[in-house]
Amino acid sequence: MAAGGVSHLWREWGIQSLVLLSFALQVLLLVFGGMRRCGLSTSLRVALWLAYLSADSTAIYTLGHLSITSGGSREHQLAAFWAPFLLLHLGGPYNVTAYALEDNRLWLRHLQTLVVQVLGAAYVLYKYMADSGTLLQLASISMFVAGIVKYGERTWALKRANDNKSSSGKAVGPYELLRQDMGDDEILLRAHSQFAICKSGFDDTKVVMRPKPPDEDSPRLFPFYDEDIFKLVEMELSLMYDTLYTKAAVIHTWYGFCIHSISLVGTSAALCLFRLRLSRGDHAYKRVDVAISYILLAGALVLEVISACRAVLSSWTCCFVLRKAEDYSGSTRAAWLEWLHYYVLSSLRKPLKPANRRLWRGTIGQYNMLHLCTRDRTGLGSKLAAKIGQEDWWNKLHFSGTFCGSDSLSMQQLKGLLFKMIRQDGFAKLVGPLSTMTTRGSFILEQKQAFKGVAKWTVLNIELDESIVIWHIATDLFIWESKAGHEVELIEVTRVLSNYMMFLLVAKPAMLPGRERRTVHLTPSRILETIWRVHILGDEDKSVRASPGSWNKCCVLKELFHHEGPNGSTITQAQREKLAETLFANWSYEGAQQLDSYPEVLEGSRDELYTCASNLAKQLLHLGRPDTLELIFSVWVEMMLYAADHCPRDSHARELSNGGEFITILWLLVQHWTYVYKNKIAC
């Protein structure tokens, strides 16, 4: 009986439920799709991923179901009218075309699906709408045309994103400098005008910049004002996200305008025709089916209006209007276009503050090996992960954190210190004349005569991931053991960069050049953990004893979903300091200051990376110089520059769908710096 009841319920309400579900998924994608450029929480990201996958499969299944079951009776004839709406849903909202970069490469598969689904919808309309009346037939045709163009728009957007290439050798406008008094909206328009630089970095093509004419006001211009240049780069990456993951590449063209017009007119006409059909009264449609039809029609019209308003008020449109005004410079048309921008578009955009939504999320991932090794292993999550053999995965998820600023170091200060370091003479020689980075620490070590004795093999003769592990541990040891009066900002920024590079190695190895070796840090980590448990705690089983309240039901969910990052309480910092003292005192070679060649201990084994790190820390401390921490900071900056430039471009593009990584921002900033040198613009 139960099975029969479910079967009857599905026959009566299955199609209605599926159509409403398809529409609800479109609304969900529209609301949350645009938030991806600034990053989403894990739960929202999973929900959006499920909605993206379910939207297409639900629409395709429903369309197939309609071809079999609709039109059985006159009262259910409206179900066939819903087929064109499913094509509209397959077209998707304007702010989501691809969830991942790989979706763009599958545009041919979407084209094949387009052909099949259009034929399926045409079959449904032909078979079940023949005797539905002229008005309903015209409404169906209007929605069918709108659905085709919207689905075609999505497929074309995927193709454009996959084929998105800058025109190599094409001359573009001269590099325009920033002014200190520029507002966010002005910086956004400048990001549009210099977007070719960003695109050329992602597809490895070259852009020929036209020389800048002499300007009497040029001395007042300051091209790399700290905060503004980072805003410019962040906005360019946001525009790149639009190009790769939304319909921006199609919407803001003349044929995109035609598609919008056809879809808007077709949906409006369908709503009017459907209303006229019902006003006659000679029908036997069920009330529920009529209500669903109105929901689909009104919903489609609202979504189209929202899409059209966002397209008209977008910065892409503003930039297009200003570019046309420049083309018609001095004419009446130019004056009219400038009036349209400054008095109409700008006034409508001002309360929305669109530039703020294009800025980076402002968080940097953090992962610290000493913090991991001194963790509490009595927690429920750690125990469950150990039981099922997923301890490494749990450690990466639970003990990773983020840095978004602290009392001693804000994100603006971090960016300023980084930018100040890059603008120094040594780095200027490195990133200015050259278009690529070829060193990852050795350049800075060679530039500073006082540090000639430092072991260059740690950044020269081994893999980058091994260098990161060694310098990460050595940085922590040096900071904890150094008695010099370093500036608090310098200590904090050095630690943040060290933890960030370790985070990339552990959580996002695709963002680093070379082979993805996901286990290079595991052996040193386990050795350090054994040292902590056995030699410092004094009892190997002490850390696995059940702690009071560890199974408290009220704390279970909080513990499972809480991220215990390295920027935690003073208790964990005191434990890391204790471990650092032990490592430095007992696990370092004698005469480490003479260690300047590839050690035999690393030949064929990675078990002693932590020992090499202790040796490096002792060697740096032995120098006794007050600027040693600045050297360590410089090495981390050079490592980041090297990793950013040699990271696969697809990895940079792929991370844009998750909010973007700070290393991508740094990479694009260096791209701008390179163009400044190439165009001989004095900073």
XYZ file of C-alpha atoms in Angstrom:
683
model
C 0.000 0.000 0.000
C 2.769 2.403 0.936
C 4.575 1.774 -2.334
C 1.338 2.265 -4.249
C 0.671 5.539 -2.444
C 4.106 6.873 -3.266
C 3.694 5.823 -6.889
C 0.311 7.576 -7.103
C 1.714 10.695 -5.454
C 4.582 10.760 -7.932
C 2.207 10.410 -10.908
C 0.074 13.273 -9.653
C 2.737 15.700 -8.444
C 6.059 14.509 -9.856
C 6.302 16.897 -12.800
C 5.051 19.863 -10.794
C 7.620 19.229 -8.063
C 10.469 18.837 -10.534
C 9.615 22.044 -12.404
C 9.412 24.046 -9.184
C 12.665 22.485 -7.980
C 14.363 23.500 -11.235
C 13.175 27.088 -10.784
C 14.248 27.140 -7.118
C 17.739 26.003 -8.091
C 17.973 28.892 -10.559
C 17.071 31.358 -7.808
C 19.657 29.801 -5.499
C 22.360 30.085 -8.149
C 21.403 33.691 -8.857
C 21.554 34.690 -5.185
C 24.765 32.935 -4.175
C 26.604 32.517 -7.489
C 28.155 35.984 -7.502
C 29.514 35.590 -3.969
C 32.152 33.116 -5.125
C 34.483 35.869 -6.305
C 34.972 36.931 -2.681
C 35.006 33.428 -1.244
C 32.310 31.351 0.455
C 32.242 29.271 3.590
C 32.617 25.526 3.155
C 28.918 24.863 3.728
C 27.782 27.487 1.195
C 30.384 26.310 -1.311
C 29.111 22.723 -1.044
C 25.500 23.911 -1.330
C 26.315 25.959 -4.428
C 28.198 23.047 -5.983
C 25.228 20.721 -5.401
C 22.844 23.333 -6.809
C 25.007 23.784 -9.922
C 25.161 20.046 -10.578
C 21.496 19.478 -9.733
C 20.185 22.337 -11.870
C 21.173 20.795 -15.202
C 20.339 17.211 -14.267
C 16.943 18.206 -12.849
C 15.995 20.216 -15.961
C 17.162 17.468 -18.329
C 15.351 14.732 -16.396
C 12.163 16.785 -16.171
C 12.223 17.517 -19.887
C 12.595 13.824 -20.618
C 9.797 13.023 -18.182
C 7.533 15.569 -19.887
C 8.066 13.934 -23.282
C 6.571 10.740 -21.887
C 3.903 11.686 -19.378
C 2.544 15.159 -20.253
C -0.618 15.781 -22.205
C -2.409 12.664 -21.035
C -5.511 14.750 -20.334
C -6.604 18.281 -21.126
C -6.336 19.360 -17.498
C -2.654 18.379 -17.489
C -1.964 20.015 -20.843
C -0.220 22.944 -19.155
C 2.616 20.572 -18.211
C 3.730 20.607 -21.849
C 3.797 24.410 -21.704
C 6.555 24.131 -19.079
C 9.041 22.484 -21.464
C 10.456 25.788 -22.854
C 11.024 27.021 -19.287
C 13.381 24.114 -18.732
C 15.467 25.315 -21.682
C 15.523 28.720 -20.019
C 16.718 27.077 -16.800
C 19.413 25.177 -18.661
C 20.681 28.563 -19.841
C 21.368 29.413 -16.203
C 21.629 32.819 -14.516
C 23.984 35.511 -15.753
C 26.429 35.161 -12.842
C 27.131 31.411 -13.121
C 28.116 29.560 -16.264
C 31.009 27.395 -15.088
C 31.570 26.167 -11.551
C 35.086 24.936 -12.303
C 37.575 25.884 -14.980
C 37.133 22.466 -16.601
C 33.489 23.251 -17.376
C 34.627 25.775 -19.986
C 36.599 23.085 -21.786
C 33.441 20.969 -22.051
C 31.572 23.550 -24.112
C 31.209 21.102 -27.008
C 29.415 18.699 -24.684
C 27.081 21.542 -23.681
C 26.491 22.257 -27.373
C 25.526 18.631 -27.971
C 23.213 18.746 -24.951
C 21.714 21.967 -26.306
C 20.794 20.301 -29.586
C 19.287 17.244 -27.883
C 17.250 19.225 -25.342
C 15.960 21.683 -27.935
C 14.760 18.756 -30.030
C 13.174 17.230 -26.923
C 11.332 20.427 -26.050
C 10.206 20.828 -29.662
C 8.853 17.268 -29.583
C 6.873 17.963 -26.412
C 5.339 21.126 -27.854
C 4.531 19.517 -31.192
C 2.941 16.432 -29.677
C 0.946 17.866 -26.793
C 0.221 21.504 -27.745
C -1.411 20.994 -31.138
C -4.964 21.486 -29.812
C -4.163 23.886 -26.983
C -5.394 26.996 -28.734
C -3.663 29.730 -30.701
C -2.827 31.950 -27.735
C -1.187 29.190 -25.709
C 0.677 27.992 -28.787
C 2.046 31.488 -29.382
C 3.027 31.742 -25.717
C 4.823 28.396 -26.007
C 6.664 29.514 -29.142
C 7.723 32.774 -27.464
C 9.151 30.912 -24.480
C 10.723 28.308 -26.775
C 12.641 31.005 -28.669
C 13.667 32.694 -25.412
C 14.846 29.347 -24.025
C 16.924 28.585 -27.128
C 18.733 31.931 -27.100
C 19.404 31.738 -23.344
C 20.770 28.217 -23.569
C 22.806 29.232 -26.592
C 24.106 32.248 -24.662
C 25.464 29.980 -21.941
C 27.136 27.643 -24.414
C 28.686 30.584 -26.245
C 29.916 32.036 -22.939
C 31.613 28.727 -22.096
C 33.304 28.717 -25.499
C 34.433 32.334 -25.140
C 35.887 31.612 -21.703
C 37.738 28.587 -23.056
C 39.077 30.499 -26.052
C 39.715 33.701 -24.127
C 43.022 34.955 -25.547
C 44.565 38.362 -25.668
C 45.536 39.481 -29.120
C 49.275 38.950 -29.225
C 51.049 41.918 -30.690
C 47.956 44.121 -30.695
C 48.746 47.641 -29.522
C 46.670 48.843 -26.584
C 46.569 52.129 -24.718
C 49.572 53.301 -22.714
C 49.960 52.225 -19.126
C 48.015 54.701 -17.010
C 49.340 55.601 -13.591
C 47.320 55.838 -10.412
C 46.762 59.001 -8.433
C 46.666 59.078 -4.670
C 43.274 60.787 -4.645
C 41.484 58.232 -6.842
C 38.260 56.714 -5.544
C 37.319 53.049 -5.762
C 35.038 53.591 -8.763
C 37.832 55.353 -10.652
C 40.234 52.529 -9.820
C 37.664 50.027 -11.114
C 37.438 51.860 -14.446
C 41.235 51.919 -14.569
C 41.206 48.151 -13.972
C 38.995 47.795 -17.053
C 41.310 49.923 -19.181
C 44.364 47.866 -18.158
C 42.603 44.501 -18.127
C 44.721 43.374 -21.102
C 47.719 43.065 -18.757
C 45.797 40.685 -16.506
C 44.529 38.592 -19.431
C 47.984 38.366 -20.983
C 49.315 36.896 -17.756
C 46.694 34.161 -17.672
C 47.150 33.012 -21.274
C 50.893 33.763 -21.605
C 50.527 36.173 -24.515
C 52.178 39.543 -24.919
C 50.552 42.931 -25.086
C 52.272 45.740 -26.942
C 51.783 48.978 -25.023
C 51.707 52.208 -27.014
C 54.177 54.762 -25.657
C 52.785 57.291 -23.239
C 52.906 60.875 -24.534
C 54.722 63.467 -22.421
C 52.581 64.834 -19.622
C 53.277 68.006 -17.740
C 51.524 66.631 -14.692
C 53.461 63.353 -14.607
C 55.564 64.274 -11.529
C 52.376 64.357 -9.463
C 51.453 60.817 -10.446
C 52.382 57.969 -8.164
C 51.906 54.681 -10.028
C 52.208 52.242 -7.139
C 50.509 53.778 -4.154
C 50.385 50.837 -1.713
C 46.693 50.392 -1.045
C 45.457 51.532 -4.454
C 47.699 49.250 -6.507
C 46.457 46.260 -4.508
C 42.875 47.403 -5.111
C 43.606 47.699 -8.831
C 45.013 44.172 -8.990
C 42.154 42.713 -6.934
C 39.587 44.340 -9.203
C 41.353 43.041 -12.313
C 41.218 39.532 -10.902
C 37.521 40.027 -10.209
C 37.044 40.989 -13.866
C 38.994 37.886 -14.847
C 36.609 35.845 -12.722
C 33.697 37.386 -14.643
C 35.334 36.418 -17.926
C 35.985 32.810 -16.911
C 32.975 31.887 -14.787
C 30.073 34.138 -15.822
C 28.395 35.358 -19.001
C 30.252 38.679 -18.962
C 32.176 37.850 -22.143
C 28.872 37.497 -24.025
C 26.464 39.835 -22.233
C 28.494 42.989 -22.824
C 28.515 42.677 -26.626
C 26.052 43.651 -29.320
C 24.824 40.075 -29.723
C 24.539 39.792 -25.932
C 22.258 42.825 -26.040
C 20.200 41.118 -28.758
C 19.903 37.970 -26.637
C 18.716 40.002 -23.662
C 16.155 41.788 -25.815
C 14.805 38.584 -27.366
C 14.573 36.827 -24.019
C 12.939 39.778 -22.281
C 10.435 40.382 -25.081
C 9.687 36.679 -25.452
C 9.040 36.193 -21.720
C 6.861 39.303 -21.517
C 4.880 38.241 -24.572
C 4.379 34.737 -23.171
C 3.041 36.164 -19.895
C 0.581 38.419 -21.703
C -0.591 35.678 -24.075
C -1.037 33.215 -21.234
C -3.093 35.766 -19.306
C -5.299 36.350 -22.360
C -5.759 32.603 -22.779
C -6.979 32.206 -19.223
C -9.256 35.237 -19.447
C -11.403 33.415 -22.023
C -12.439 30.865 -19.432
C -12.922 27.944 -21.877
C -10.343 25.673 -20.277
C -10.180 22.868 -17.746
C -6.730 23.551 -16.367
C -6.098 22.624 -12.767
C -5.615 25.519 -10.382
C -2.258 24.190 -9.227
C -0.968 23.959 -12.793
C -2.124 27.511 -13.503
C -0.387 28.764 -10.346
C 2.831 26.972 -11.303
C 2.660 28.466 -14.791
C 2.319 31.949 -13.326
C 5.248 31.290 -10.974
C 7.419 30.183 -13.895
C 6.395 33.113 -16.106
C 6.707 35.783 -13.431
C 9.913 34.249 -12.110
C 11.473 34.125 -15.566
C 10.500 37.753 -16.208
C 11.921 38.911 -12.850
C 15.180 37.040 -13.450
C 15.486 38.589 -16.911
C 14.824 42.094 -15.572
C 17.419 41.620 -12.834
C 19.913 40.332 -15.368
C 19.254 43.259 -17.714
C 19.577 45.845 -14.917
C 22.821 44.325 -13.678
C 24.189 44.311 -17.214
C 23.266 47.951 -17.855
C 24.614 49.154 -14.500
C 27.772 47.065 -14.547
C 31.240 48.552 -14.749
C 31.663 46.723 -18.074
C 28.934 48.918 -19.562
C 30.416 52.071 -18.034
C 33.804 51.261 -19.475
C 32.236 50.554 -22.884
C 30.455 53.931 -22.854
C 33.629 55.801 -21.914
C 35.631 53.970 -24.562
C 33.076 54.961 -27.192
C 33.223 58.543 -25.941
C 36.994 58.506 -26.488
C 36.485 57.145 -30.015
C 34.142 60.045 -30.821
C 36.251 62.602 -28.963
C 35.226 66.209 -29.642
C 31.889 65.347 -31.246
C 28.346 65.763 -30.003
C 28.043 61.995 -29.636
C 31.023 61.957 -27.253
C 29.436 64.658 -25.104
C 26.186 62.704 -24.985
C 27.984 59.494 -23.999
C 29.915 61.262 -21.240
C 26.665 62.748 -19.943
C 25.113 59.262 -19.993
C 27.967 57.887 -17.908
C 28.554 60.642 -15.376
C 24.955 61.714 -14.744
C 22.929 58.552 -15.327
C 24.972 55.387 -14.900
C 27.230 56.743 -12.144
C 24.324 58.157 -10.135
C 22.471 54.832 -10.327
C 25.570 52.817 -9.421
C 26.721 55.023 -6.549
C 24.372 53.689 -3.819
C 25.157 50.083 -4.828
C 28.929 50.522 -4.236
C 29.856 47.876 -6.823
C 33.598 48.481 -6.489
C 33.607 47.219 -2.905
C 32.191 43.870 -3.992
C 35.087 43.387 -6.389
C 37.782 43.539 -3.720
C 39.591 40.459 -2.447
C 38.216 38.676 0.626
C 41.269 39.723 2.654
C 42.229 36.423 4.319
C 45.446 34.416 4.015
C 45.612 30.690 4.759
C 47.822 29.593 7.653
C 49.407 26.266 8.593
C 52.151 25.777 11.186
C 54.004 22.516 11.762
C 54.997 23.281 15.347
C 51.383 24.141 16.117
C 50.268 20.839 14.587
C 52.805 18.794 16.554
C 51.765 20.310 19.885
C 48.048 19.856 19.240
C 45.610 18.178 21.584
C 45.173 14.647 20.307
C 42.379 13.814 22.756
C 39.682 15.587 20.733
C 36.824 13.639 19.227
C 37.720 14.594 15.672
C 41.350 13.518 16.051
C 40.305 10.192 17.548
C 37.754 9.451 14.835
C 40.196 10.439 12.088
C 42.877 8.174 13.575
C 40.410 5.286 13.785
C 39.472 5.461 10.096
C 42.998 6.241 8.878
C 42.256 9.843 7.840
C 44.371 11.646 10.431
C 46.412 13.548 7.858
C 43.258 14.781 6.136
C 41.766 15.848 9.467
C 44.940 17.667 10.479
C 44.981 19.576 7.205
C 41.306 20.533 7.552
C 41.061 21.210 11.275
C 44.426 22.776 12.030
C 44.537 25.118 9.036
C 43.570 28.685 9.806
C 43.321 32.109 8.234
C 44.924 35.460 8.897
C 42.854 38.576 8.314
C 44.736 40.933 10.582
C 45.709 41.159 14.245
C 46.362 43.787 16.880
C 49.996 44.020 15.813
C 49.576 43.619 12.039
C 46.669 44.578 9.803
C 46.210 43.397 6.230
C 46.995 46.907 5.002
C 50.277 46.867 6.942
C 51.129 43.434 5.560
C 50.550 44.626 1.998
C 52.568 47.759 2.684
C 55.548 45.804 4.037
C 55.440 43.439 1.077
C 55.228 46.278 -1.392
C 58.043 48.145 0.339
C 60.231 45.043 0.079
C 59.462 44.555 -3.631
C 60.285 48.192 -4.381
C 63.739 47.942 -2.822
C 66.707 48.105 -5.175
C 67.495 44.397 -4.955
C 64.000 43.222 -5.818
C 63.557 46.006 -8.383
C 66.526 44.610 -10.293
C 65.043 41.152 -10.026
C 61.438 41.740 -11.142
C 61.774 44.920 -13.182
C 63.738 44.206 -16.347
C 62.836 40.505 -16.373
C 59.459 39.037 -17.132
C 60.031 35.879 -15.073
C 61.569 34.980 -11.734
C 64.453 32.506 -11.895
C 65.563 32.322 -8.254
C 63.804 31.443 -5.015
C 65.925 32.889 -2.251
C 69.490 32.677 -3.485
C 69.293 36.098 -5.170
C 68.689 37.867 -1.860
C 71.332 35.793 -0.076
C 73.886 36.739 -2.735
C 72.909 40.422 -2.688
C 73.564 40.794 1.053
C 77.305 40.457 1.647
C 76.915 39.930 5.384
C 75.027 36.658 4.793
C 77.447 35.018 2.373
C 77.972 32.147 4.799
C 74.309 31.204 5.026
C 73.551 27.785 3.552
C 72.339 28.580 0.044
C 71.596 24.922 -0.645
C 68.358 25.373 1.321
C 66.986 27.508 -1.515
C 69.069 26.387 -4.479
C 69.941 22.702 -4.671
C 66.769 21.055 -3.397
C 63.106 21.003 -4.371
C 60.948 24.002 -3.543
C 58.690 22.044 -1.196
C 61.707 20.896 0.812
C 62.960 24.485 0.968
C 59.583 25.569 2.319
C 59.627 22.910 5.050
C 63.203 23.752 6.116
C 62.737 27.525 6.126
C 59.320 27.217 7.784
C 60.710 25.326 10.765
C 63.862 27.466 10.852
C 61.768 30.660 10.852
C 59.795 29.535 13.896
C 62.930 28.448 15.717
C 64.704 31.715 14.960
C 61.764 33.858 16.073
C 61.355 31.967 19.340
C 65.081 31.846 20.122
C 66.191 35.256 18.880
C 66.770 37.783 21.653
C 67.187 40.760 19.311
C 64.685 43.560 19.600
C 62.894 43.040 16.290
C 59.902 45.106 15.330
C 56.621 43.424 16.162
C 55.298 44.034 12.626
C 58.331 42.396 11.034
C 58.045 39.356 13.303
C 54.361 38.981 12.552
C 54.605 39.432 8.778
C 57.501 36.970 8.547
C 55.547 34.383 10.517
C 52.408 34.957 8.423
C 54.270 34.465 5.116
C 55.998 31.351 6.471
C 52.663 29.867 7.581
C 51.060 30.856 4.272
C 53.654 29.089 2.131
C 53.287 26.037 4.361
C 49.505 26.267 3.912
C 49.912 26.225 0.131
C 52.238 23.225 0.377
C 49.818 21.249 2.556
C 46.354 22.382 1.467
C 46.838 23.668 -2.107
C 49.962 22.087 -3.623
C 48.710 22.869 -7.138
C 49.513 26.536 -6.416
C 53.217 25.690 -6.184
C 55.484 24.841 -9.146
C 56.946 21.397 -9.644
C 55.579 18.003 -8.721
C 52.672 17.773 -6.304
C 54.219 15.814 -3.446
C 51.535 15.763 -0.784
C 53.608 13.804 1.715
C 56.880 15.736 1.853
C 55.893 17.396 5.130
C 54.447 14.319 6.820
C 57.667 12.613 7.970
C 59.197 15.748 9.568
C 55.838 16.464 11.159
C 55.570 13.010 12.711
C 59.127 13.158 14.000
C 58.478 16.535 15.601
C 55.280 15.154 17.101
C 57.195 12.212 18.600
C 59.751 14.612 20.077
C 56.957 16.614 21.666
C 55.144 13.619 23.090
C 58.116 11.601 24.322
C 60.894 14.037 25.166
C 58.876 17.043 26.334
C 55.667 15.643 27.777
C 57.675 12.787 29.236
C 55.006 10.164 28.642
C 54.249 8.757 25.211
C 50.663 7.937 26.171
C 49.901 11.181 27.980
C 48.554 12.982 24.920
C 46.121 10.201 24.021
C 44.372 9.999 27.364
C 40.796 11.147 27.329
C 40.485 14.714 28.497
C 37.606 15.738 30.767
C 34.564 16.645 28.752
C 36.061 15.473 25.439
C 32.893 13.500 24.798
C 30.552 16.246 25.994
C 27.611 16.104 23.581
C 27.215 19.867 23.616
C 30.762 20.329 22.309
C 30.835 17.579 19.684
C 29.513 19.597 16.712
C 31.463 22.700 17.709
C 34.673 20.665 17.856
C 34.082 18.922 14.554
C 33.463 22.142 12.607
C 35.878 24.429 14.450
C 39.183 25.353 12.794
C 42.023 25.500 15.294
C 44.487 27.590 13.296
C 48.016 28.540 14.358
C 46.961 32.080 15.345
C 45.331 30.701 18.460
C 45.567 31.085 22.200
C 48.659 31.948 24.232
C 48.673 28.363 25.555
C 49.412 26.863 22.134
C 52.026 29.549 21.489
C 53.763 28.687 24.785
C 53.801 25.018 23.770
C 55.347 25.879 20.393
C 57.982 27.977 22.112
C 58.827 25.058 24.409
C 59.165 22.686 21.447
C 61.350 25.235 19.631
C 63.670 25.531 22.622
C 64.043 21.742 22.799
C 64.720 21.379 19.094
C 67.274 24.145 19.079
C 69.100 22.867 22.135
C 69.278 19.133 21.374
C 68.627 18.498 17.682
C 71.208 20.576 15.806
C 74.629 19.740 14.412
C 77.768 21.132 15.916
C 79.317 23.777 13.714
C 76.071 24.387 11.857
C 77.331 27.813 10.832
C 79.717 26.097 8.392
C 76.915 24.098 6.741
C 76.983 25.458 3.174
C 76.509 22.395 0.970
C 73.836 19.813 0.304
C 73.929 17.557 3.388
C 74.356 13.831 2.976
C 71.509 13.278 5.367
C 69.069 14.297 2.617
C 70.476 11.894 0.026
C 67.563 9.537 -0.731
C 65.682 10.371 2.479
C 63.559 13.241 3.824
C 63.580 12.104 7.472
C 66.031 14.773 8.592
C 64.476 17.884 7.144
C 63.695 19.072 10.654
C 67.355 18.623 11.649
C 68.494 20.703 8.680
C 65.992 23.354 9.737
C 67.481 23.394 13.238
C 70.928 23.754 11.729
C 69.782 26.639 9.546
C 68.195 28.406 12.526
C 71.370 27.993 14.569
C 73.458 29.286 11.660
C 71.270 32.384 11.345
C 71.413 33.039 15.062
C 75.197 32.559 15.080
C 75.531 35.555 12.750
C 74.281 37.791 15.554
C 73.070 40.507 13.193
C 70.019 42.695 13.932
C 68.848 42.520 10.303
C 68.718 38.718 10.112
C 64.928 38.636 10.447
C 64.663 41.058 7.553
C 66.757 38.616 5.524
C 64.380 35.777 6.405
C 61.433 37.943 5.386
C 63.172 38.757 2.091
C 63.767 35.061 1.386
C 60.077 34.311 1.924
C 59.099 37.153 -0.408
C 61.438 35.850 -3.097
C 60.065 32.322 -2.642
C 56.539 33.669 -3.071
C 57.501 35.591 -6.201
C 59.148 32.509 -7.683
C 56.186 30.267 -6.813
C 53.695 32.816 -8.155
C 55.479 33.197 -11.494
C 56.136 29.485 -12.030
C 52.750 28.293 -10.794
C 50.593 26.926 -13.656
C 48.318 29.651 -14.988
C 45.359 27.296 -14.744
C 45.953 27.019 -10.997
C 45.726 30.798 -10.630
C 42.542 30.815 -12.714
C 41.051 27.850 -10.869
C 41.458 29.500 -7.462
C 39.540 32.574 -8.629
C 36.353 30.521 -8.265
C 37.172 30.065 -4.551
C 37.838 33.711 -3.804
C 41.391 33.848 -5.154
C 44.735 33.368 -3.421
C 47.050 36.087 -2.153
C 49.918 34.627 -4.194
C 47.876 35.354 -7.344
C 47.499 38.990 -6.308
C 51.248 39.230 -5.738
C 51.924 37.634 -9.130
C 49.690 40.110 -10.974
C 51.222 43.027 -9.054
C 54.649 41.987 -10.381
C 53.128 41.836 -13.871
C 52.171 45.489 -13.531
C 55.613 46.322 -12.182
C 57.165 44.671 -15.238
C 55.026 46.756 -17.612
C 56.083 49.895 -15.764
C 59.717 49.080 -16.477
C 59.024 48.153 -20.069
C 57.279 51.471 -20.655
C 60.000 53.394 -18.793
C 57.677 54.991 -16.309
C 59.593 56.292 -13.332
C 58.151 55.299 -10.006
